[in-house]
Structures are given as structure tokens and as C-alpha cells.
PDB file of C-alpha atoms in Angstrom:
ATOM      1  CA  UNK T1235      -0.371  69.386  77.214  1.00 67.00           C
ATOM      2  CA  UNK T1236      -1.806  69.009  80.897  1.00 76.00           C
ATOM      3  CA  UNK T1237       0.432  67.223  83.609  1.00 84.00           C
ATOM      4  CA  UNK T1238      -0.537  63.546  84.116  1.00 93.00           C
ATOM      5  CA  UNK T1239      -1.501  62.290  87.417  1.00 95.00           C
ATOM      6  CA  UNK T1240       0.991  60.384  89.175  1.00 96.00           C
ATOM      7  CA  UNK T1241       1.907  57.010  88.678  1.00 96.00           C
ATOM      8  CA  UNK T1242      -0.056  57.515  85.114  1.00 97.00           C
ATOM      9  CA  UNK T1243       1.566  57.002  81.335  1.00 97.00           C
ATOM     10  CA  UNK T1244      -0.339  58.218  78.119  1.00 97.00           C
ATOM     11  CA  UNK T1245       0.594  56.788  74.640  1.00 97.00           C
ATOM     12  CA  UNK T1246      -1.429  57.646  71.493  1.00 95.00           C
ATOM     13  CA  UNK T1247      -4.250  58.587  73.471  1.00 94.00           C
ATOM     14  CA  UNK T1248      -4.346  56.012  75.857  1.00 96.00           C
ATOM     15  CA  UNK T1249      -3.871  56.625  79.304  1.00 96.00           C
ATOM     16  CA  UNK T1250      -2.884  54.016  81.507  1.00 97.00           C
ATOM     17  CA  UNK T1251      -2.870  53.495  85.553  1.00 95.00           C
ATOM     18  CA  UNK T1252      -5.420  56.073  86.674  1.00 94.00           C
ATOM     19  CA  UNK T1253      -7.625  55.319  89.642  1.00 92.00           C
ATOM     20  CA  UNK T1254     -10.281  52.402  89.056  1.00 89.00           C
ATOM     21  CA  UNK T1255      -9.055  52.173  85.187  1.00 92.00           C
ATOM     22  CA  UNK T1256      -9.471  49.114  83.580  1.00 96.00           C
ATOM     23  CA  UNK T1257      -5.452  49.113  82.185  1.00 97.00           C
ATOM     24  CA  UNK T1258      -3.220  49.239  85.216  1.00 96.00           C
ATOM     25  CA  UNK T1259       0.292  49.706  85.127  1.00 97.00           C
ATOM     26  CA  UNK T1260       2.527  46.657  86.716  1.00 97.00           C
ATOM     27  CA  UNK T1261       5.898  47.499  85.788  1.00 96.00           C
ATOM     28  CA  UNK T1262       7.646  49.925  83.950  1.00 97.00           C
ATOM     29  CA  UNK T1263      11.618  49.123  82.563  1.00 97.00           C
ATOM     30  CA  UNK T1264      14.370  51.137  80.666  1.00 96.00           C
ATOM     31  CA  UNK T1265      13.859  53.925  82.151  1.00 96.00           C
ATOM     32  CA  UNK T1266      16.261  54.529  84.557  1.00 95.00           C
ATOM     33  CA  UNK T1267      18.722  52.164  82.749  1.00 93.00           C
ATOM     34  CA  UNK T1268      21.455  53.595  80.741  1.00 93.00           C
ATOM     35  CA  UNK T1269      20.828  53.097  77.121  1.00 93.00           C
ATOM     36  CA  UNK T1270      24.272  51.040  75.571  1.00 92.00           C
ATOM     37  CA  UNK T1271      27.048  52.766  75.166  1.00 93.00           C
ATOM     38  CA  UNK T1272      28.533  52.551  71.217  1.00 93.00           C
ATOM     39  CA  UNK T1273      32.217  52.742  71.809  1.00 92.00           C
ATOM     40  CA  UNK T1274      35.086  54.041  69.003  1.00 92.00           C
ATOM     41  CA  UNK T1275      37.802  53.133  71.264  1.00 93.00           C
ATOM     42  CA  UNK T1276      40.959  51.945  69.570  1.00 94.00           C
ATOM     43  CA  UNK T1277      43.039  49.013  70.074  1.00 94.00           C
ATOM     44  CA  UNK T1278      46.879  49.994  70.809  1.00 94.00           C
ATOM     45  CA  UNK T1279      49.458  47.553  68.403  1.00 94.00           C
ATOM     46  CA  UNK T1280      51.756  46.294  70.299  1.00 90.00           C
ATOM     47  CA  UNK T1281      51.072  48.273  73.529  1.00 92.00           C
ATOM     48  CA  UNK T1282      48.619  47.935  76.651  1.00 95.00           C
ATOM     49  CA  UNK T1283      45.435  48.795  76.451  1.00 94.00           C
ATOM     50  CA  UNK T1284      43.508  51.324  74.087  1.00 94.00           C
ATOM     51  CA  UNK T1285      43.403  54.609  72.754  1.00 94.00           C
ATOM     52  CA  UNK T1286      40.374  56.379  74.062  1.00 95.00           C
ATOM     53  CA  UNK T1287      37.793  57.642  71.275  1.00 93.00           C
ATOM     54  CA  UNK T1288      34.344  59.306  71.701  1.00 93.00           C
ATOM     55  CA  UNK T1289      31.339  57.378  73.399  1.00 93.00           C
ATOM     56  CA  UNK T1290      27.516  57.770  72.088  1.00 94.00           C
ATOM     57  CA  UNK T1291      24.314  56.348  73.257  1.00 95.00           C
ATOM     58  CA  UNK T1292      22.222  53.486  71.302  1.00 95.00           C
ATOM     59  CA  UNK T1293      18.917  53.833  71.584  1.00 96.00           C
ATOM     60  CA  UNK T1294      16.411  53.323  74.152  1.00 97.00           C
ATOM     61  CA  UNK T1295      14.187  50.124  75.004  1.00 97.00           C
ATOM     62  CA  UNK T1296      11.140  50.801  77.186  1.00 98.00           C
ATOM     63  CA  UNK T1297       9.044  48.004  78.323  1.00 97.00           C
ATOM     64  CA  UNK T1298       5.609  48.365  79.971  1.00 97.00           C
ATOM     65  CA  UNK T1299       3.889  45.603  81.488  1.00 98.00           C
ATOM     66  CA  UNK T1300      -0.010  46.349  82.005  1.00 97.00           C
ATOM     67  CA  UNK T1301      -2.697  44.542  83.393  1.00 97.00           C
ATOM     68  CA  UNK T1302      -6.074  44.745  81.528  1.00 97.00           C
ATOM     69  CA  UNK T1303      -9.230  43.517  83.067  1.00 95.00           C
ATOM     70  CA  UNK T1304     -13.146  43.854  82.522  1.00 95.00           C
ATOM     71  CA  UNK T1305     -16.246  43.346  84.189  1.00 94.00           C
ATOM     72  CA  UNK T1306     -17.769  41.460  81.280  1.00 95.00           C
ATOM     73  CA  UNK T1307     -16.722  39.995  78.264  1.00 96.00           C
ATOM     74  CA  UNK T1308     -17.721  43.129  76.022  1.00 97.00           C
ATOM     75  CA  UNK T1309     -15.775  45.512  78.400  1.00 96.00           C
ATOM     76  CA  UNK T1310     -12.762  43.009  78.462  1.00 97.00           C
ATOM     77  CA  UNK T1311     -12.653  42.683  74.748  1.00 97.00           C
ATOM     78  CA  UNK T1312     -13.057  46.653  74.127  1.00 97.00           C
ATOM     79  CA  UNK T1313     -10.215  47.030  76.680  1.00 96.00           C
ATOM     80  CA  UNK T1314      -8.085  44.816  74.876  1.00 96.00           C
ATOM     81  CA  UNK T1315      -9.208  46.600  71.752  1.00 96.00           C
ATOM     82  CA  UNK T1316      -7.632  49.986  73.189  1.00 96.00           C
ATOM     83  CA  UNK T1317      -4.465  48.573  74.138  1.00 97.00           C
ATOM     84  CA  UNK T1318      -3.995  46.757  70.160  1.00 96.00           C
ATOM     85  CA  UNK T1319      -4.826  50.315  68.878  1.00 96.00           C
ATOM     86  CA  UNK T1320      -2.590  52.013  70.768  1.00 96.00           C
ATOM     87  CA  UNK T1321       0.595  49.973  70.317  1.00 96.00           C
ATOM     88  CA  UNK T1322      -0.125  49.128  66.611  1.00 94.00           C
ATOM     89  CA  UNK T1323       3.182  48.255  64.968  1.00 91.00           C
ATOM     90  CA  UNK T1324       5.011  50.017  62.157  1.00 88.00           C
ATOM     91  CA  UNK T1325       3.930  53.516  62.617  1.00 87.00           C
ATOM     92  CA  UNK T1326       5.737  56.961  63.577  1.00 94.00           C
ATOM     93  CA  UNK T1327       7.401  57.426  66.731  1.00 96.00           C
ATOM     94  CA  UNK T1328       5.224  58.900  69.399  1.00 97.00           C
ATOM     95  CA  UNK T1329       5.639  60.130  72.679  1.00 98.00           C
ATOM     96  CA  UNK T1330       5.382  57.582  75.852  1.00 98.00           C
ATOM     97  CA  UNK T1331       4.385  60.719  78.253  1.00 98.00           C
ATOM     98  CA  UNK T1332       4.787  59.474  81.849  1.00 97.00           C
ATOM     99  CA  UNK T1333       4.675  60.623  85.315  1.00 97.00           C
ATOM    100  CA  UNK T1334       6.228  58.691  87.793  1.00 96.00           C
ATOM    101  CA  UNK T1335       7.949  60.319  91.138  1.00 95.00           C
ATOM    102  CA  UNK T1336      11.425  59.939  91.060  1.00 94.00           C
ATOM    103  CA  UNK T1337      11.696  59.977  87.458  1.00 95.00           C
ATOM    104  CA  UNK T1338      12.152  63.529  85.718  1.00 95.00           C
ATOM    105  CA  UNK T1339      12.455  65.633  88.743  1.00 94.00           C
ATOM    106  CA  UNK T1340       8.740  63.911  89.406  1.00 93.00           C
ATOM    107  CA  UNK T1341       7.005  65.985  86.187  1.00 94.00           C
ATOM    108  CA  UNK T1342       5.454  64.891  83.551  1.00 96.00           C
ATOM    109  CA  UNK T1343       8.076  63.635  80.816  1.00 97.00           C
ATOM    110  CA  UNK T1344       8.272  61.867  77.550  1.00 98.00           C
ATOM    111  CA  UNK T1345      10.531  60.023  75.160  1.00 98.00           C
ATOM    112  CA  UNK T1346       9.511  59.058  71.411  1.00 98.00           C
ATOM    113  CA  UNK T1347       8.873  55.507  70.958  1.00 98.00           C
ATOM    114  CA  UNK T1348       7.341  52.705  68.696  1.00 97.00           C
ATOM    115  CA  UNK T1349       5.841  49.351  69.323  1.00 97.00           C
ATOM    116  CA  UNK T1350       8.536  46.520  68.518  1.00 96.00           C
ATOM    117  CA  UNK T1351       6.877  43.910  70.176  1.00 96.00           C
ATOM    118  CA  UNK T1352       3.555  43.035  72.256  1.00 96.00           C
ATOM    119  CA  UNK T1353       2.881  39.390  74.461  1.00 96.00           C
ATOM    120  CA  UNK T1354       0.334  38.251  76.829  1.00 95.00           C
ATOM    121  CA  UNK T1355      -0.799  34.725  77.761  1.00 94.00           C
ATOM    122  CA  UNK T1356      -4.513  33.271  77.413  1.00 95.00           C
ATOM    123  CA  UNK T1357      -4.346  31.215  80.200  1.00 94.00           C
ATOM    124  CA  UNK T1358      -6.813  31.027  83.489  1.00 95.00           C
ATOM    125  CA  UNK T1359      -6.622  34.533  84.328  1.00 94.00           C
ATOM    126  CA  UNK T1360      -7.543  35.520  80.512  1.00 95.00           C
ATOM    127  CA  UNK T1361     -10.368  32.887  81.270  1.00 94.00           C
ATOM    128  CA  UNK T1362     -11.420  35.663  84.206  1.00 96.00           C
ATOM    129  CA  UNK T1363     -10.905  38.701  82.472  1.00 96.00           C
ATOM    130  CA  UNK T1364      -7.559  39.623  83.372  1.00 96.00           C
ATOM    131  CA  UNK T1365      -4.494  39.606  81.127  1.00 96.00           C
ATOM    132  CA  UNK T1366      -0.692  40.769  81.787  1.00 96.00           C
ATOM    133  CA  UNK T1367       0.239  42.601  78.466  1.00 97.00           C
ATOM    134  CA  UNK T1368       3.899  43.428  77.797  1.00 98.00           C
ATOM    135  CA  UNK T1369       4.602  45.889  75.350  1.00 98.00           C
ATOM    136  CA  UNK T1370       8.358  46.397  74.089  1.00 98.00           C
ATOM    137  CA  UNK T1371       8.676  50.004  72.412  1.00 98.00           C
ATOM    138  CA  UNK T1372      11.887  51.401  71.366  1.00 97.00           C
ATOM    139  CA  UNK T1373      12.911  55.065  71.044  1.00 97.00           C
ATOM    140  CA  UNK T1374      16.065  55.874  67.992  1.00 97.00           C
ATOM    141  CA  UNK T1375      16.329  58.865  70.315  1.00 96.00           C
ATOM    142  CA  UNK T1376      17.698  57.715  74.040  1.00 97.00           C
ATOM    143  CA  UNK T1377      16.671  60.977  75.985  1.00 97.00           C
ATOM    144  CA  UNK T1378      14.056  61.983  78.308  1.00 97.00           C
ATOM    145  CA  UNK T1379      12.484  64.543  77.224  1.00 98.00           C
ATOM    146  CA  UNK T1380      10.734  67.414  79.964  1.00 97.00           C
ATOM    147  CA  UNK T1381       6.778  67.685  78.944  1.00 96.00           C
ATOM    148  CA  UNK T1382       7.214  71.576  80.125  1.00 95.00           C
ATOM    149  CA  UNK T1383       9.653  74.006  78.508  1.00 96.00           C
ATOM    150  CA  UNK T1384      11.673  75.842  81.330  1.00 97.00           C
ATOM    151  CA  UNK T1385      11.092  79.306  80.937  1.00 98.00           C
ATOM    152  CA  UNK T1386      13.112  82.095  83.283  1.00 98.00           C
ATOM    153  CA  UNK T1387      13.770  85.850  83.120  1.00 98.00           C
ATOM    154  CA  UNK T1388      16.403  87.926  84.502  1.00 98.00           C
ATOM    155  CA  UNK T1389      17.035  91.703  84.056  1.00 97.00           C
ATOM    156  CA  UNK T1390      20.301  93.717  84.319  1.00 96.00           C
ATOM    157  CA  UNK T1391      20.607  96.184  87.142  1.00 95.00           C
ATOM    158  CA  UNK T1392      18.550  99.406  86.929  1.00 91.00           C
ATOM    159  CA  UNK T1393      17.791 101.795  89.647  1.00 85.00           C
ATOM    160  CA  UNK T1394      20.195 100.838  91.998  1.00 85.00           C
ATOM    161  CA  UNK T1395      18.980  97.150  92.076  1.00 90.00           C
ATOM    162  CA  UNK T1396      21.335  94.357  90.986  1.00 92.00           C
ATOM    163  CA  UNK T1397      19.318  91.183  89.992  1.00 95.00           C
ATOM    164  CA  UNK T1398      20.788  87.612  89.763  1.00 96.00           C
ATOM    165  CA  UNK T1399      19.040  84.893  88.641  1.00 97.00           C
ATOM    166  CA  UNK T1400      19.270  81.719  90.522  1.00 97.00           C
ATOM    167  CA  UNK T1401      17.667  78.119  89.577  1.00 97.00           C
ATOM    168  CA  UNK T1402      18.499  74.782  89.673  1.00 96.00           C
ATOM    169  CA  UNK T1403      19.170  73.061  86.499  1.00 95.00           C
ATOM    170  CA  UNK T1404      17.460  69.295  87.162  1.00 96.00           C
ATOM    171  CA  UNK T1405      18.340  67.772  83.814  1.00 96.00           C
ATOM    172  CA  UNK T1406      21.042  65.267  83.571  1.00 95.00           C
ATOM    173  CA  UNK T1407      21.776  66.582  80.190  1.00 96.00           C
ATOM    174  CA  UNK T1408      22.990  70.163  80.257  1.00 96.00           C
ATOM    175  CA  UNK T1409      20.874  72.573  79.090  1.00 97.00           C
ATOM    176  CA  UNK T1410      21.655  74.773  76.085  1.00 97.00           C
ATOM    177  CA  UNK T1411      18.961  77.682  76.187  1.00 98.00           C
ATOM    178  CA  UNK T1412      17.315  80.048  73.712  1.00 98.00           C
ATOM    179  CA  UNK T1413      17.974  83.123  75.336  1.00 98.00           C
ATOM    180  CA  UNK T1414      15.631  86.321  74.250  1.00 98.00           C
ATOM    181  CA  UNK T1415      17.405  89.773  75.095  1.00 98.00           C
ATOM    182  CA  UNK T1416      14.808  93.015  74.971  1.00 97.00           C
ATOM    183  CA  UNK T1417      16.432  96.368  74.345  1.00 96.00           C
ATOM    184  CA  UNK T1418      20.438  94.879  74.989  1.00 97.00           C
ATOM    185  CA  UNK T1419      23.112  96.867  74.240  1.00 96.00           C
ATOM    186  CA  UNK T1420      26.807  95.413  74.442  1.00 96.00           C
ATOM    187  CA  UNK T1421      25.378  92.295  77.040  1.00 97.00           C
ATOM    188  CA  UNK T1422      27.570  90.239  79.076  1.00 97.00           C
ATOM    189  CA  UNK T1423      25.580  87.217  80.453  1.00 98.00           C
ATOM    190  CA  UNK T1424      27.835  85.563  83.262  1.00 97.00           C
ATOM    191  CA  UNK T1425      27.671  82.285  85.400  1.00 96.00           C
ATOM    192  CA  UNK T1426      28.591  83.576  88.842  1.00 95.00           C
ATOM    193  CA  UNK T1427      29.242  79.968  90.011  1.00 93.00           C
ATOM    194  CA  UNK T1428      31.325  79.084  86.876  1.00 92.00           C
ATOM    195  CA  UNK T1429      32.911  82.100  85.918  1.00 93.00           C
ATOM    196  CA  UNK T1430      31.771  81.464  82.329  1.00 95.00           C
ATOM    197  CA  UNK T1431      30.514  84.391  80.586  1.00 97.00           C
ATOM    198  CA  UNK T1432      29.193  85.451  77.038  1.00 98.00           C
ATOM    199  CA  UNK T1433      29.690  88.809  75.653  1.00 97.00           C
ATOM    200  CA  UNK T1434      28.451  90.516  72.577  1.00 97.00           C
ATOM    201  CA  UNK T1435      29.971  94.228  71.281  1.00 96.00           C
ATOM    202  CA  UNK T1436      28.967  96.119  69.917  1.00 96.00           C
ATOM    203  CA  UNK T1437      25.513  95.526  69.417  1.00 95.00           C
ATOM    204  CA  UNK T1438      22.106  96.552  70.415  1.00 95.00           C
ATOM    205  CA  UNK T1439      18.222  95.787  70.092  1.00 95.00           C
ATOM    206  CA  UNK T1440      16.476  92.779  70.272  1.00 97.00           C
ATOM    207  CA  UNK T1441      18.620  90.075  70.268  1.00 98.00           C
ATOM    208  CA  UNK T1442      18.433  85.913  70.230  1.00 98.00           C
ATOM    209  CA  UNK T1443      21.717  83.965  71.437  1.00 98.00           C
ATOM    210  CA  UNK T1444      20.841  80.046  70.245  1.00 98.00           C
ATOM    211  CA  UNK T1445      22.803  77.955  72.463  1.00 97.00           C
ATOM    212  CA  UNK T1446      21.908  74.782  70.598  1.00 96.00           C
ATOM    213  CA  UNK T1447      22.729  76.341  66.881  1.00 97.00           C
ATOM    214  CA  UNK T1448      25.819  78.673  68.201  1.00 97.00           C
ATOM    215  CA  UNK T1449      23.918  81.612  66.552  1.00 98.00           C
ATOM    216  CA  UNK T1450      23.711  85.206  67.521  1.00 98.00           C
ATOM    217  CA  UNK T1451      20.608  87.066  65.488  1.00 97.00           C
ATOM    218  CA  UNK T1452      18.681  89.866  65.601  1.00 97.00           C
ATOM    219  CA  UNK T1453      15.425  88.755  66.943  1.00 96.00           C
ATOM    220  CA  UNK T1454      13.345  90.779  64.370  1.00 95.00           C
ATOM    221  CA  UNK T1455      15.088  90.074  61.286  1.00 95.00           C
ATOM    222  CA  UNK T1456      17.481  86.805  61.640  1.00 95.00           C
ATOM    223  CA  UNK T1457      20.460  88.555  60.588  1.00 96.00           C
ATOM    224  CA  UNK T1458      23.629  86.608  61.859  1.00 97.00           C
ATOM    225  CA  UNK T1459      25.738  88.090  63.863  1.00 97.00           C
ATOM    226  CA  UNK T1460      28.428  85.894  65.492  1.00 97.00           C
ATOM    227  CA  UNK T1461      30.944  88.442  64.505  1.00 96.00           C
ATOM    228  CA  UNK T1462      30.038  90.682  67.770  1.00 97.00           C
ATOM    229  CA  UNK T1463      30.862  87.779  70.331  1.00 97.00           C
ATOM    230  CA  UNK T1464      33.484  88.608  72.505  1.00 97.00           C
ATOM    231  CA  UNK T1465      36.865  86.917  72.748  1.00 96.00           C
ATOM    232  CA  UNK T1466      36.799  84.557  75.540  1.00 96.00           C
ATOM    233  CA  UNK T1467      33.058  84.062  75.438  1.00 97.00           C
ATOM    234  CA  UNK T1468      31.664  80.170  75.948  1.00 97.00           C
ATOM    235  CA  UNK T1469      28.222  79.352  74.631  1.00 97.00           C
ATOM    236  CA  UNK T1470      25.524  79.475  77.277  1.00 97.00           C
ATOM    237  CA  UNK T1471      25.448  75.795  79.101  1.00 96.00           C
ATOM    238  CA  UNK T1472      24.318  75.054  82.626  1.00 96.00           C
ATOM    239  CA  UNK T1473      24.606  71.571  83.940  1.00 96.00           C
ATOM    240  CA  UNK T1474      23.180  69.478  86.636  1.00 96.00           C
ATOM    241  CA  UNK T1475      22.967  71.483  90.006  1.00 95.00           C
ATOM    242  CA  UNK T1476      23.212  74.903  91.335  1.00 95.00           C
ATOM    243  CA  UNK T1477      23.366  78.260  89.068  1.00 96.00           C
ATOM    244  CA  UNK T1478      23.358  82.002  89.790  1.00 97.00           C
ATOM    245  CA  UNK T1479      23.843  84.398  86.558  1.00 98.00           C
ATOM    246  CA  UNK T1480      24.119  88.253  86.254  1.00 97.00           C
ATOM    247  CA  UNK T1481      23.473  90.322  83.053  1.00 98.00           C
ATOM    248  CA  UNK T1482      25.546  93.724  82.748  1.00 96.00           C
ATOM    249  CA  UNK T1483      24.023  95.700  79.855  1.00 97.00           C
ATOM    250  CA  UNK T1484      24.591  99.304  78.370  1.00 95.00           C
ATOM    251  CA  UNK T1485      20.939 100.387  77.827  1.00 94.00           C
ATOM    252  CA  UNK T1486      20.503 104.000  79.175  1.00 92.00           C
ATOM    253  CA  UNK T1487      16.610 103.963  78.378  1.00 92.00           C
ATOM    254  CA  UNK T1488      15.513 101.185  80.942  1.00 95.00           C
ATOM    255  CA  UNK T1489      16.383  97.433  82.254  1.00 96.00           C
ATOM    256  CA  UNK T1490      17.572  95.180  79.321  1.00 97.00           C
ATOM    257  CA  UNK T1491      15.501  91.566  79.635  1.00 97.00           C
ATOM    258  CA  UNK T1492      16.255  88.111  79.086  1.00 98.00           C
ATOM    259  CA  UNK T1493      14.248  85.342  78.700  1.00 98.00           C
ATOM    260  CA  UNK T1494      15.639  81.810  78.850  1.00 98.00           C
ATOM    261  CA  UNK T1495      13.752  79.082  77.773  1.00 98.00           C
ATOM    262  CA  UNK T1496      15.423  75.465  77.268  1.00 98.00           C
ATOM    263  CA  UNK T1497      13.664  71.575  77.721  1.00 97.00           C
ATOM    264  CA  UNK T1498      15.477  69.604  80.272  1.00 97.00           C
ATOM    265  CA  UNK T1499      16.728  66.423  79.315  1.00 97.00           C
ATOM    266  CA  UNK T1500      18.045  62.872  80.876  1.00 97.00           C
ATOM    267  CA  UNK T1501      19.256  59.745  79.796  1.00 94.00           C
TER     268      UNK T1501
END
């Protein structure tokens, strides 16, 4: 989908915060805040402290404060109706897309939410066709996702070249890429910053490394080749910060090309 303008948001087809729009964004709460943490620590019996368990995140609550106004009674009623229609309850989760400089690396991002509460006073401002509406949205998945996929390409050395893929991983959650290899042969992918590598021997042709699913497959047929992963390999995972990747291949006709694809995530 198209990039939003800075300081705007979109939900269920309703765009908020555009210049001269009748629906302005006053405040957004819940995108910077960390969702509640659900712990599994256990109290130690007759000892100080607790036994540490795993921590998990609960859902995320996002609160939008909107200012709605109209130059006539009819326009005011129409704009309020648009807000009511977009933030109607009991529907499925939909992406709340936003572009707020400083959040999500400054690009358009989204969180999947559904309306849970909507409030607004009928007061003196309302009589002058201005109303502040507070909408509470809830996301069962606490992650914030980059709207656009990240796609990067790396080739193996060829004709004297020694290419490297240098990039900055911007998501706060480690990226688990899907890597598509063309003309692969006994490849080894190495992150030269961490020293971690992922190798496959013997294996040639079009190969897909699916880090989220932890599967190596033939791209054309989907045949699983996890038994070809070399000992000591670590599934490709790129944490926040700088990375430098290299790819070695036994291909002799031309270079092996790897395409990395993932979606940035934040919490």
C-alpha cells in the first residue's frame, strides 16, 4: 500500500490528520508503551526469591484522540458518521496504519486492532461543531509491523569480486528472513559481525531458507532438505543494528544470488 504522509493515520478507509482535514489527530497513546508482560516466574519454597520463567507480552491497547469539526451542521454530522462507521465495534481486527516520525524508523507501519471503546462529550464545543472523540483500540498481537517488506540482495564472489551485504536492521524484534537462493551449490551464508553461519551440503539448485519456519526447501518443488544443513549452523536471524553478510558457493557457471525478505517488527 502507498506510504502515508507524516503525522497521519488510516483505519478502515478513514484517513486522519491530513492538512485541512475535518478529522485531526490530537494524541496517540499505546504505540511507545510496552504492552503488559505476562510472567511465569515461580515462588521458591522456603527460599528467597523466585525461579525465573519465560516472559510473554499480552495484547496492546492503542488510544486515539481525534478532533472532528465541520463548517456546517451537515458537514459536521457527515464527518462524525465517518468516524462512527470506521470505528464500529464487533468486527475483525484491521490494520491501523500510521506514519509518525520517530516511530517504526519513520516509515509507514501498522498494528492490527479492533475498536473496544469510543467516547466524546456533547458540550459547548459540540454546539460549535467541534468534538474530541477518544477511541480505544485493542490488538491481540502486540507487534508493530513495517508496512513495506524489506528486500535485499547478495551475490557470491565471482570474477574476482568479493561482495558483502551491509545493512542496518531497524526493527527492535530480531528479523527472521526468508532467503531465496538462485544457482546455489553447497552454500554458506555468514554474518561477519556475529560470526554465525548457515551452511547446506550437498545441496544445489534453487533453494529457499525459511527462518521463521526453520525449513530448507527446493524452491521449485517444496521438497524439504533440512538433513543437508551443516553442523554448527544457526538459522539466519538479524537483531537490531549493523550486519555484514557474505555468501560462499561452489557454483561454477555464474554467481549464486540470494534475496532476503522480511518485515520489520517492533514492540
